[in-house]
Coordinates of C-alpha atoms in Angstrom, one line a residue:
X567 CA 35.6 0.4 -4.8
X568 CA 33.8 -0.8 -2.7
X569 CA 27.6 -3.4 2.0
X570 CA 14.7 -6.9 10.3
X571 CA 11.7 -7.7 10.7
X572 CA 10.7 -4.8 11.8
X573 CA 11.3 -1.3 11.0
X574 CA 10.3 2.4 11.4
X575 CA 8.3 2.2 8.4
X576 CA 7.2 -1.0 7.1
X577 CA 8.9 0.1 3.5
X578 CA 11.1 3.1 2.2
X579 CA 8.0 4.2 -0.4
X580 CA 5.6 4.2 2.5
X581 CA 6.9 7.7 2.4
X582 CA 8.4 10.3 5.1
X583 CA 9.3 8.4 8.7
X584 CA 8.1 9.6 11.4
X585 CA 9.3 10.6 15.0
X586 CA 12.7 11.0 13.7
X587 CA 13.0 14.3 15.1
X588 CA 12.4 13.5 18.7
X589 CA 15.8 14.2 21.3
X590 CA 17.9 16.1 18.5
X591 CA 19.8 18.6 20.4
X592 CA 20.9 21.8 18.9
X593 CA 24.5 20.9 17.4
X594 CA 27.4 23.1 19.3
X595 CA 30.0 24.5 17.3
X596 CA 33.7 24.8 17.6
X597 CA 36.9 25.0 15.9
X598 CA 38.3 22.3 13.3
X599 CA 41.3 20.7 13.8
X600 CA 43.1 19.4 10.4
X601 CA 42.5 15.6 12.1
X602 CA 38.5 16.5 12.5
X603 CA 38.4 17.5 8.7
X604 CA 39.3 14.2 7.7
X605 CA 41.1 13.3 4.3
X606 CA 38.2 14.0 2.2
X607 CA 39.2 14.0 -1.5
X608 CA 37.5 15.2 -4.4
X609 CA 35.1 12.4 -6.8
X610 CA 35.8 9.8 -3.8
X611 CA 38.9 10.0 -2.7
X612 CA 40.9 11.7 -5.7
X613 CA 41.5 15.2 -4.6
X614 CA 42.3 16.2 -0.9
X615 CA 40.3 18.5 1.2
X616 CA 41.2 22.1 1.7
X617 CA 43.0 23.3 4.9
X618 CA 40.7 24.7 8.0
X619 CA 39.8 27.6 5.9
X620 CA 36.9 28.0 3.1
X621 CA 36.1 30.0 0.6
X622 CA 36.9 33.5 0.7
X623 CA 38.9 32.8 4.2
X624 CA 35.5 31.4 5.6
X625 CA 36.7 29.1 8.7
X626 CA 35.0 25.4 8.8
X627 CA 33.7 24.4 12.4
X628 CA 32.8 21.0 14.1
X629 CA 30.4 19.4 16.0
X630 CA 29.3 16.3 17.2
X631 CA 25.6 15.1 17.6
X632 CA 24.2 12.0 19.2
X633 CA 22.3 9.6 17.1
X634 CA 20.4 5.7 17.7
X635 CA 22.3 2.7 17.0
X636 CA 19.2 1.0 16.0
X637 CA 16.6 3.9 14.8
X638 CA 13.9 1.0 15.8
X639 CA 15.0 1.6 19.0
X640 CA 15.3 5.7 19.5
X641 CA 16.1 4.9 23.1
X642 CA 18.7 2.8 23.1
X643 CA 22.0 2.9 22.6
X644 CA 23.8 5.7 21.3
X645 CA 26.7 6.7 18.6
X646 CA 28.3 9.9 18.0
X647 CA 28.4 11.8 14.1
X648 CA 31.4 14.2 13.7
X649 CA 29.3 17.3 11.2
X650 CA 31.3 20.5 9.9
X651 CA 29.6 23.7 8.7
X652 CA 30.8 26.5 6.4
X653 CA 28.7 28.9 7.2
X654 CA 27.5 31.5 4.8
X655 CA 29.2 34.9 5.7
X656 CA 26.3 36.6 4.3
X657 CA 23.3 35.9 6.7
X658 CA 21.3 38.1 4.5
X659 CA 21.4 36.2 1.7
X660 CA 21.0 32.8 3.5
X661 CA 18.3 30.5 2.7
X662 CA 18.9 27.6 4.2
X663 CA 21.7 24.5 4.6
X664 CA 22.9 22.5 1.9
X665 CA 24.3 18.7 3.2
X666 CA 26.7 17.0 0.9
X667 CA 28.7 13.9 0.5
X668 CA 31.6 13.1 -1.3
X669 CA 30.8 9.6 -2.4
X670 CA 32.3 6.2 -0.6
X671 CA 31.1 4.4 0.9
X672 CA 34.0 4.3 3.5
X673 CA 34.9 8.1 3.0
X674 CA 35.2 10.9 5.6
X675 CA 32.9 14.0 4.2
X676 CA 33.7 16.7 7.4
X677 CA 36.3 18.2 4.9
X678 CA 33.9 18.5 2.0
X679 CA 32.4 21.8 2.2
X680 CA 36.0 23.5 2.2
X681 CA 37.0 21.1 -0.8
X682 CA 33.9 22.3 -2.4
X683 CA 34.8 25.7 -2.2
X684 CA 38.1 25.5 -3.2
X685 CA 37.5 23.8 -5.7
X686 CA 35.4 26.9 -7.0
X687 CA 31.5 26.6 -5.3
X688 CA 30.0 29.5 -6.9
X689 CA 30.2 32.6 -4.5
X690 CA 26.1 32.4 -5.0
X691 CA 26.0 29.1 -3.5
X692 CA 28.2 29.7 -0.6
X693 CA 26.7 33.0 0.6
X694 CA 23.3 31.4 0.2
X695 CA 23.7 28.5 2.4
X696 CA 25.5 26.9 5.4
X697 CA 27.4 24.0 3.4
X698 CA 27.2 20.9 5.6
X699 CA 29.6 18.1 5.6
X700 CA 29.7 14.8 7.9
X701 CA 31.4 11.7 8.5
X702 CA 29.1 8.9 7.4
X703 CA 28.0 6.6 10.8
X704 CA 31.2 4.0 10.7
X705 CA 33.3 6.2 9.0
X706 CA 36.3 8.7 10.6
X707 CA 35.1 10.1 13.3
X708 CA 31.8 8.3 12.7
X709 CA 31.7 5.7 15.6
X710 CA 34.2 3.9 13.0
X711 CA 34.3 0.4 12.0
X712 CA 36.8 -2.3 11.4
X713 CA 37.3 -5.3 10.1
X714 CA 41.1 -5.7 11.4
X715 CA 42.5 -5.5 8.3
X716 CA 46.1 -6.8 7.9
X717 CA 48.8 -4.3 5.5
X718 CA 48.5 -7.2 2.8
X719 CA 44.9 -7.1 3.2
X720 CA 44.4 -3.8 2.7
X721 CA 47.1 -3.4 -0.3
X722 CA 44.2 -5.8 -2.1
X723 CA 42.4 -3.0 -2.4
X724 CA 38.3 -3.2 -3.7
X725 CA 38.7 -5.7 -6.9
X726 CA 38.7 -9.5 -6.3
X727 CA 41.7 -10.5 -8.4
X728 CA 41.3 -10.5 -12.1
X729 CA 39.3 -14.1 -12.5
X730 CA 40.5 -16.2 -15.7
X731 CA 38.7 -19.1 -14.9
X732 CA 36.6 -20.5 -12.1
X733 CA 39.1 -21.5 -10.6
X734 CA 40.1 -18.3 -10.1
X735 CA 36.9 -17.1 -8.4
X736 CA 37.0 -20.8 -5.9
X737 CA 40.3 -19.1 -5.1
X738 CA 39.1 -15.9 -4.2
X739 CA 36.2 -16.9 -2.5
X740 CA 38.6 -18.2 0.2
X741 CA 40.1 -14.4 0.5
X742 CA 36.1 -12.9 0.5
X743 CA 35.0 -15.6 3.4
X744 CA 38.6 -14.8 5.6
X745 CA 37.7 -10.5 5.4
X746 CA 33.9 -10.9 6.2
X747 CA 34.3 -13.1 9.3
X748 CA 36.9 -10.9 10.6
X749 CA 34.7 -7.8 9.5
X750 CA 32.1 -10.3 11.9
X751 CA 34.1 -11.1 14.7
X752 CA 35.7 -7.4 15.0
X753 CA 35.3 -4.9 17.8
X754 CA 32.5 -3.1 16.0
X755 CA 30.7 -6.1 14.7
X756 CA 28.0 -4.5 16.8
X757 CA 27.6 -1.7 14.6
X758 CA 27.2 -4.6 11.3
X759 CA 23.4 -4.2 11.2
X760 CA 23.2 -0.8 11.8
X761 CA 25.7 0.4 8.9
X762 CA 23.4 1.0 6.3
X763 CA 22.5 4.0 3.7
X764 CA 19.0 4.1 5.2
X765 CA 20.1 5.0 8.8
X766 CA 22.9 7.6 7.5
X767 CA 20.0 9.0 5.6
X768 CA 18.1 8.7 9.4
X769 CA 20.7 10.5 11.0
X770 CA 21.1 13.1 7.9
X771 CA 17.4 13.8 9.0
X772 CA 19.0 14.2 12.8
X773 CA 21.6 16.4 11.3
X774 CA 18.6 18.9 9.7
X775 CA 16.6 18.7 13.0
X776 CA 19.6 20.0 15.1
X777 CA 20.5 22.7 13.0
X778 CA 16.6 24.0 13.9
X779 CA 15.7 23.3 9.9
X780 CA 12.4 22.3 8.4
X781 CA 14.1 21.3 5.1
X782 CA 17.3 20.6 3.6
X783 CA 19.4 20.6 0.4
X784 CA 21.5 18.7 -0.7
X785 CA 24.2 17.5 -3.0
X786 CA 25.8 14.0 -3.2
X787 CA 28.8 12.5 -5.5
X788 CA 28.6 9.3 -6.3
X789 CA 27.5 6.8 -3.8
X790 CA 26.1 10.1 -2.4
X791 CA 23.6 10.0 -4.7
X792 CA 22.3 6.6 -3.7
X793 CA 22.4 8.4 0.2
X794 CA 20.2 11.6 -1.6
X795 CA 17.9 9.3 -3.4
X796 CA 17.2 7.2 0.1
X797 CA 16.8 10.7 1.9
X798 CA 14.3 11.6 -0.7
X799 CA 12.2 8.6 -0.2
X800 CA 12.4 8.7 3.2
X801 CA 11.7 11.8 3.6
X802 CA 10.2 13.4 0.9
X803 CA 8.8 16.5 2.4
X804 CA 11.9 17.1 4.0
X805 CA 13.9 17.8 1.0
X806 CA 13.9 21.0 -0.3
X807 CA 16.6 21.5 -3.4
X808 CA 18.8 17.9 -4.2
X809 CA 21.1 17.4 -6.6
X810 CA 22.7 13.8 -7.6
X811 CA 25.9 14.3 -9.1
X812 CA 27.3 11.0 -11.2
X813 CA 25.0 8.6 -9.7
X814 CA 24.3 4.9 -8.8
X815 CA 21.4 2.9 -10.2
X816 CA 18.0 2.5 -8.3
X817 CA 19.4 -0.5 -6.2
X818 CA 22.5 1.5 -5.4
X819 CA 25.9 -0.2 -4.9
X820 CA 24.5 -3.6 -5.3
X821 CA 25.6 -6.8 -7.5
X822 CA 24.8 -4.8 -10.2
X823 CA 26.7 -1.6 -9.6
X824 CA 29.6 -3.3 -9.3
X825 CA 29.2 -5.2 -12.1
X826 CA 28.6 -2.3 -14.1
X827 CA 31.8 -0.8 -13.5
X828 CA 33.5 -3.0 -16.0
X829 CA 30.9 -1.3 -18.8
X830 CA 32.1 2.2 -16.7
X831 CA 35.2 1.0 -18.1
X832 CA 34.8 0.5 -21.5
X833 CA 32.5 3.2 -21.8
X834 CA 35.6 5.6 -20.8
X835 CA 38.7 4.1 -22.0
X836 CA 38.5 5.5 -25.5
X837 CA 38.6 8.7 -24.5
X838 CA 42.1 7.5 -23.0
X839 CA 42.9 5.7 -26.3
X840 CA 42.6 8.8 -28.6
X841 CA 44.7 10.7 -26.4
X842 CA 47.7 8.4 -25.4
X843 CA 47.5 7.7 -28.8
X844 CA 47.9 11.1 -30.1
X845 CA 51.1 11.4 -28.0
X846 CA 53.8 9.3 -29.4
X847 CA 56.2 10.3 -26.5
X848 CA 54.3 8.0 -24.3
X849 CA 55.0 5.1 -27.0
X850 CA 52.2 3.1 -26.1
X851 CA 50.3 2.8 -29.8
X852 CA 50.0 5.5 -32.2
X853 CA 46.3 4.6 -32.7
X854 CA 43.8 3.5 -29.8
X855 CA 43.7 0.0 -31.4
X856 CA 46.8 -0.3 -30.3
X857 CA 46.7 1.5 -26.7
X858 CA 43.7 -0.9 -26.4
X859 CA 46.1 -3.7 -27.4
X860 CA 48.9 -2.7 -25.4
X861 CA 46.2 -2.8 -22.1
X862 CA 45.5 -6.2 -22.5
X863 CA 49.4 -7.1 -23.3
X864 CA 50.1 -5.1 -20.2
X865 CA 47.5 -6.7 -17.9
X866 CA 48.5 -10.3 -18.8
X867 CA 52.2 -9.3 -18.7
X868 CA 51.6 -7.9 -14.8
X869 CA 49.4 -10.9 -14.2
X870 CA 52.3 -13.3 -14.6
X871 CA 55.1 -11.2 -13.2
X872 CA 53.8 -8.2 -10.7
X873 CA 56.3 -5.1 -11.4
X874 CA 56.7 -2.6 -8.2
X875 CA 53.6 -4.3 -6.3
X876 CA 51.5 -3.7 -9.3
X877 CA 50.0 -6.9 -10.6
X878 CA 47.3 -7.3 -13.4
X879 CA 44.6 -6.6 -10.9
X880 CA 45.7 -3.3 -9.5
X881 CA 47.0 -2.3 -13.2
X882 CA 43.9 -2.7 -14.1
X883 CA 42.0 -0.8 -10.8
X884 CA 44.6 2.1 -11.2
X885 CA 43.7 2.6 -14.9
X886 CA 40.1 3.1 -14.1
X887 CA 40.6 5.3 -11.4
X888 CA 42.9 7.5 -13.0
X889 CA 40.3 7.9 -15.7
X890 CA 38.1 9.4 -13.1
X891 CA 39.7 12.9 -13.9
X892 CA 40.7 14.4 -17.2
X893 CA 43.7 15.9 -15.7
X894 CA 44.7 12.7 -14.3
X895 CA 45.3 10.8 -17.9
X896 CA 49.1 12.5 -18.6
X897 CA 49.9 10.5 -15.1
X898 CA 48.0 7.5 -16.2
X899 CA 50.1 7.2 -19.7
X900 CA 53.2 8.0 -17.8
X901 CA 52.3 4.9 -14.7
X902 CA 52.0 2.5 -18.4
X903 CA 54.8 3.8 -19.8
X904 CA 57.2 3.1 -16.6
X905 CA 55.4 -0.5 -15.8
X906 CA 55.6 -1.2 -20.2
X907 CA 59.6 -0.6 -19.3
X908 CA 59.3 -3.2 -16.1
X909 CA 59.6 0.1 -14.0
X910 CA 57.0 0.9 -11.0
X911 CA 55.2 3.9 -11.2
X912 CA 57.2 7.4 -9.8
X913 CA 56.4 7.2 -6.4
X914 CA 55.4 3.0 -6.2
X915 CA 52.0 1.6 -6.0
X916 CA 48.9 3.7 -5.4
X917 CA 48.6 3.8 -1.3
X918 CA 46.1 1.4 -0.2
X919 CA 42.8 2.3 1.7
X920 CA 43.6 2.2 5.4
X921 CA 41.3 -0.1 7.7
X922 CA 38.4 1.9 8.5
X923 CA 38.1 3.3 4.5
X924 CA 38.1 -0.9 3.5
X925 CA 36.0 -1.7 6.5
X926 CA 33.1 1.1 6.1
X927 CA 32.7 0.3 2.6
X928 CA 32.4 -3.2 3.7
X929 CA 29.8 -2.7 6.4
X930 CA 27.7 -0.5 4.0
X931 CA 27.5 -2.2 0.4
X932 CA 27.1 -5.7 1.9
X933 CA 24.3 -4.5 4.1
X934 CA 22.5 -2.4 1.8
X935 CA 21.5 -5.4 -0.4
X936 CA 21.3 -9.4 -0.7
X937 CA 24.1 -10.7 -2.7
X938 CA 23.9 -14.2 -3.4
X939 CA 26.2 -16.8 -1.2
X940 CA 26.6 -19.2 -4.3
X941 CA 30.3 -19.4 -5.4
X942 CA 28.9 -21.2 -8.6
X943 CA 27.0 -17.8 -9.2
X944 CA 30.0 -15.5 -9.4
X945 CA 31.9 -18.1 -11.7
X946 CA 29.4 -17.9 -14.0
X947 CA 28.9 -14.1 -13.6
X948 CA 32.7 -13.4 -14.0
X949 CA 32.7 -15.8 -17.4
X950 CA 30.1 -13.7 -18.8
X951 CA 31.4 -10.4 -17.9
X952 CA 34.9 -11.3 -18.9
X953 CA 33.6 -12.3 -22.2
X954 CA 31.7 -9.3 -22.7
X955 CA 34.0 -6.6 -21.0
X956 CA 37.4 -8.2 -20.9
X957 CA 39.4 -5.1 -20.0
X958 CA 37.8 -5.4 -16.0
X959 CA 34.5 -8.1 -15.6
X960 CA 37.2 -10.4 -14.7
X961 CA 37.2 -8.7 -11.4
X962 CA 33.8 -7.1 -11.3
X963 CA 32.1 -9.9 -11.7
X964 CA 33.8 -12.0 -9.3
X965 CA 33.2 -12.5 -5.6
X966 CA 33.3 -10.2 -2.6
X967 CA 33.4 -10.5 0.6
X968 CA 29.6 -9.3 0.8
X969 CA 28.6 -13.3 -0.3
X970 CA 29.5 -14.2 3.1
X971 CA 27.7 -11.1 4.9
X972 CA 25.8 -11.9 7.7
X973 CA 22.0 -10.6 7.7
X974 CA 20.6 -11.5 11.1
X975 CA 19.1 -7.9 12.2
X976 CA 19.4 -6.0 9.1
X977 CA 17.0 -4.4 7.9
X978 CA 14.8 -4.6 3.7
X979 CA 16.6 -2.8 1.5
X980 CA 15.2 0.8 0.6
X981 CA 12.9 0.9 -2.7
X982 CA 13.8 4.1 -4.0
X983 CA 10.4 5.8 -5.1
X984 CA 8.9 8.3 -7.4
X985 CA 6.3 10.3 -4.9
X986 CA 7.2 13.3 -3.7
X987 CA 8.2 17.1 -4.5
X988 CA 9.7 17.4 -7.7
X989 CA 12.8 18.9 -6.4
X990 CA 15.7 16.7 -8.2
X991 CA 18.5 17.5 -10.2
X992 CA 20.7 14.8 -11.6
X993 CA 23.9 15.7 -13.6
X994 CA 25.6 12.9 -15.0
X995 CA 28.9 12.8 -17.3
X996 CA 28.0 10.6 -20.7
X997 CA 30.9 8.6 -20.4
X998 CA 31.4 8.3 -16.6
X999 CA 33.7 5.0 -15.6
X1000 CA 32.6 4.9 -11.9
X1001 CA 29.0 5.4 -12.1
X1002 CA 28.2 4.5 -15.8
X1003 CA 25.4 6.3 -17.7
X1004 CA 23.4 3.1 -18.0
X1005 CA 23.0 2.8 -14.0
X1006 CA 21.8 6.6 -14.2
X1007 CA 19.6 6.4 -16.0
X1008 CA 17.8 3.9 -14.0
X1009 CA 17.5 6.1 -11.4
X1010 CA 16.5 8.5 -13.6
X1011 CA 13.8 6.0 -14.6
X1012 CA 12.8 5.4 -11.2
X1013 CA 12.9 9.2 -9.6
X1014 CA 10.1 9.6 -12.5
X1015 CA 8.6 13.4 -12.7
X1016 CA 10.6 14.1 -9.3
X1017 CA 13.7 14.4 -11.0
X1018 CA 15.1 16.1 -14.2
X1019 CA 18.9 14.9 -15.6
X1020 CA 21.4 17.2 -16.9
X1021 CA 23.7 14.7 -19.5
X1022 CA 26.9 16.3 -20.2
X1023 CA 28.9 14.9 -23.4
X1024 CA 32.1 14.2 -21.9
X1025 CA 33.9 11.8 -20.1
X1026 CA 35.3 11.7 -15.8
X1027 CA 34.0 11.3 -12.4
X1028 CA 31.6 14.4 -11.1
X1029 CA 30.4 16.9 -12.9
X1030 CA 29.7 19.9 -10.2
X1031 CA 31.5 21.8 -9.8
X1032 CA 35.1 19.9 -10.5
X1033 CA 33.9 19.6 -14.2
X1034 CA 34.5 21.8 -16.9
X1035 CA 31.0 22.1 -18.2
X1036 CA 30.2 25.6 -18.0
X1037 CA 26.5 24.4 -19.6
X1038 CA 25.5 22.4 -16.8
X1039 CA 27.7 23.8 -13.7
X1040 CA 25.4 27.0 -14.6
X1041 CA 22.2 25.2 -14.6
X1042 CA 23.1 23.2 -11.2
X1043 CA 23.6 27.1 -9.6
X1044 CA 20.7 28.0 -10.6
X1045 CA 19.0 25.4 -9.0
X1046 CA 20.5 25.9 -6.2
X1047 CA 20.1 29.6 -6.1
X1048 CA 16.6 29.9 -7.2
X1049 CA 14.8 26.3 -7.2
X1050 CA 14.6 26.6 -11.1
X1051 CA 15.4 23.1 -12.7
X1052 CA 15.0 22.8 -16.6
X1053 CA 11.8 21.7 -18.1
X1054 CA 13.0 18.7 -19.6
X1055 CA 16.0 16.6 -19.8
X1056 CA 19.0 18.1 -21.5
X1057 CA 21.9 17.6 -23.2
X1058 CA 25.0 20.0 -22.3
X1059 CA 28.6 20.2 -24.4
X1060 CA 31.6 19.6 -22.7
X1061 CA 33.7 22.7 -21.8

């Protein structure tokens, strides 16, 4: 789940950049083919876009817009971002555009707008804006990146492998070095510096020039809020309504994200407990001490002997994911169940991430910040985290490929800041195994007065509008609607 000297500003909270406007063309529309929308999929990847139409038979439409390489040098060379629109069919009522992101890094988002709406926008929202998606610079039909992944490669998926012991971690270190020099030596190693959160949140800014805007809106998903908070502090006067849905701490997807997915993990996993355990037909524990038991006998089990292509590694990936989405734990239970009889899951291993989805995240997260190149480092790291969250810091707090990153021409990492409009709304599940509470509220913490944070008490991946929350899906329309936030942090039921 998976990264200069010199820049346009000399730091992120020297506040809006300027002269980013200059040469943005107006953006030319035309139809959507089902290849141009991408396989965007709801809460990063777990629910598939919509076909070519919207809501209410609305039809999504494509463009492409021209963009620097290197926004410290507007004139040089060029790449191309793929955008969508689903435009409101009630010009009337329109007040603007609202940009969005599905999360990644690594994900195609030209698909989003109509996943949005099928998956039940509020009518309010879509007739009072032109929903916005976009393929992220490196991603689909981005420019994209790759790091010529092999199949076997790829079927690794994000996690190192589950480290017992630092030897372990000296063992994957080997794996991490091997993907990041072919991620260097690819045919789009050009494009490594310039992959970053800070120039997609430059060409977002592109984006809002070409569509003849002076302000946009927003809503991000999960590493999309990291992209939103960047935007904001970037451009702070250029936001107008932004809402962070399930977000990323102040650094973003750093060391520390990642590391924090193993608390993401226990946070969550009770919730699965108490309902495997409540259903005896599964027969994995009729209390969650025992589903909790039967994980860890599981993992080992799969660590020694791999059932289907699922190892201990992946058993344990698959479980988080699938706690993602409440509808999704039935499946989960029934995926233990088979591999608890030395059966693979109905249907075999989860499909891996194809090259570009692997190589974007890659080219972002290791970019965005400085992990340390210190093998030593991530033994110690993975020790402690396996100690302290056994059920995945084996594998979170291992090594990635982003210790061997190189850095020449990459630019300071963005300091998220807390000037500007206050014109945030974060919504944020309590028990959230992807981007945990903890991380949120840092960012929280950091956004200061600009942002308010609507905490809902339940547990899943993205809360607006896939959630069930009718308490804060309504409060996130009527920001939306009418630029009203609540006065004060809240606290919304689940349901």
């Amino acid at each position: 789940m998976v990264l200069a000297t010199t820049v346009a500003c000399t730091s992120a909270s020297a506040g809006e950049e300027e002269g980013n406007e200059a040469a943005s063309p107006a953006l030319r529309w035309g139809p959507c083919t089902k290849e141009s929308e991408g396989d965007t999929k709801k809460s990063e990847g777990k629910k598939r876009a919509g076909p070519q139409k919207g809501g209410a038979g609305a039809t999504l439409q494509c463009a492409t817009l021209k963009v620097p390489l290197d926004y410290r040098k507007p004139d040089g060379r060029q790449i191309e971002i793929a955008v969508s629109r689903l435009a409101s069919r009630k010009p009337a009522q329109r007040r603007g555009v609202l940009l969005t992101n599905p999360g990644g890094p690594g994900q195609s988002g030209l698909g989003y707008p109509a996943a949005l709406a099928g998956a039940g926008l509020p009518q309010k929202v879509l007739d009072s804006y032109d929903v916005i998606g976009f393929d992220p610079r490196g991603m689909g039909r981005s420019s994209p990146v790759t790091c010529d992944l092999t199949p076997e490669q790829q079927a690794r998926g994000n996690f190192p492998a589950y480290a017992h012991s630092g030897g372990d971690v000296a063992r994957e270190a080997k794996f991490a070095r091997t993907v990041a020099r072919q991620c260097a030596s690819s045919e789009s190693a050009w494009m490594l510096p310039h992959t970053t959160t800070a120039n997609t949140a430059r060409d977002m800014d592109r984006i809002r020039a070409a569509l003849g805007e002076s302000e946009i809106s927003y809503l991000g998903t999960s590493y999309g809020t990291w992209l939103g908070a960047v935007y904001a502090t970037l451009f702070p006067e250029r936001g107008d309504r932004i809402v962070l849905d399930s977000s990323l701490g102040p650094g973003g997807y750093d060391a520390t994200a990642f590391r924090l997915l193993a608390r993401g993990m226990k946070d969550r996993f009770p919730d699965f407990a108490a309902f495997a355990a409540g259903k005896p037909e599964y027969g994995l524990g009729s209390t969650p001490r025992q589903v909790k038991a039967k994980f860890h006998e599981l993992a080992e089990r799969l660590d020694r002997k791999p059932v289907g292509g699922v190892d201990g590694t992946l058993f344990r990936a698959i479980t988080l994911e699938e706690m993602f989405v409440e509808g999704k734990l039935p499946e989960l239970a029934e995926i233990w169940q088979a591999l608890d009889k030395g059966k693979p899951p109905s249907g075999g291993p989860p499909a891996a991430e194809n090259d570009n989805a692997s190589a974007g995240r890659h080219y972002v997260i290791c970019a965005d910040s400085r992990w340390s190149k210190k093998i030593g480092h991530y033994q110690r790291t993975a020790a402690h985290d396996r100690r302290r969250y056994p059920m995945l810091g084996g594998s979170t707090g291992s090594i990635t490929p982003c210790a061997f990153w190189p850095r020449k021409g990459i630019e300071k990492p963005v300091q998220v800041s807390d000037r500007g409009p206050e014109n945030v709304l974060m919504v944020q599940n309590a028990r959230d195994p992807g981007t945990p509470l903890a991380g949120a509220r840092k960012l929280r913490q950091a956004l200061g007065d600009r942002a308010r944070m609507v905490l809902v008490d339940q547990g899943g991946h993205g809360v607006y509008p896939f959630g069930g929350s009718t308490c804060a899906n309504d409060a996130t329309t009527a920001f939306l609607t009418t630029g009203k936030r609540p006065a004060e942090d809240r606290t919304c039921p689940a349901g």
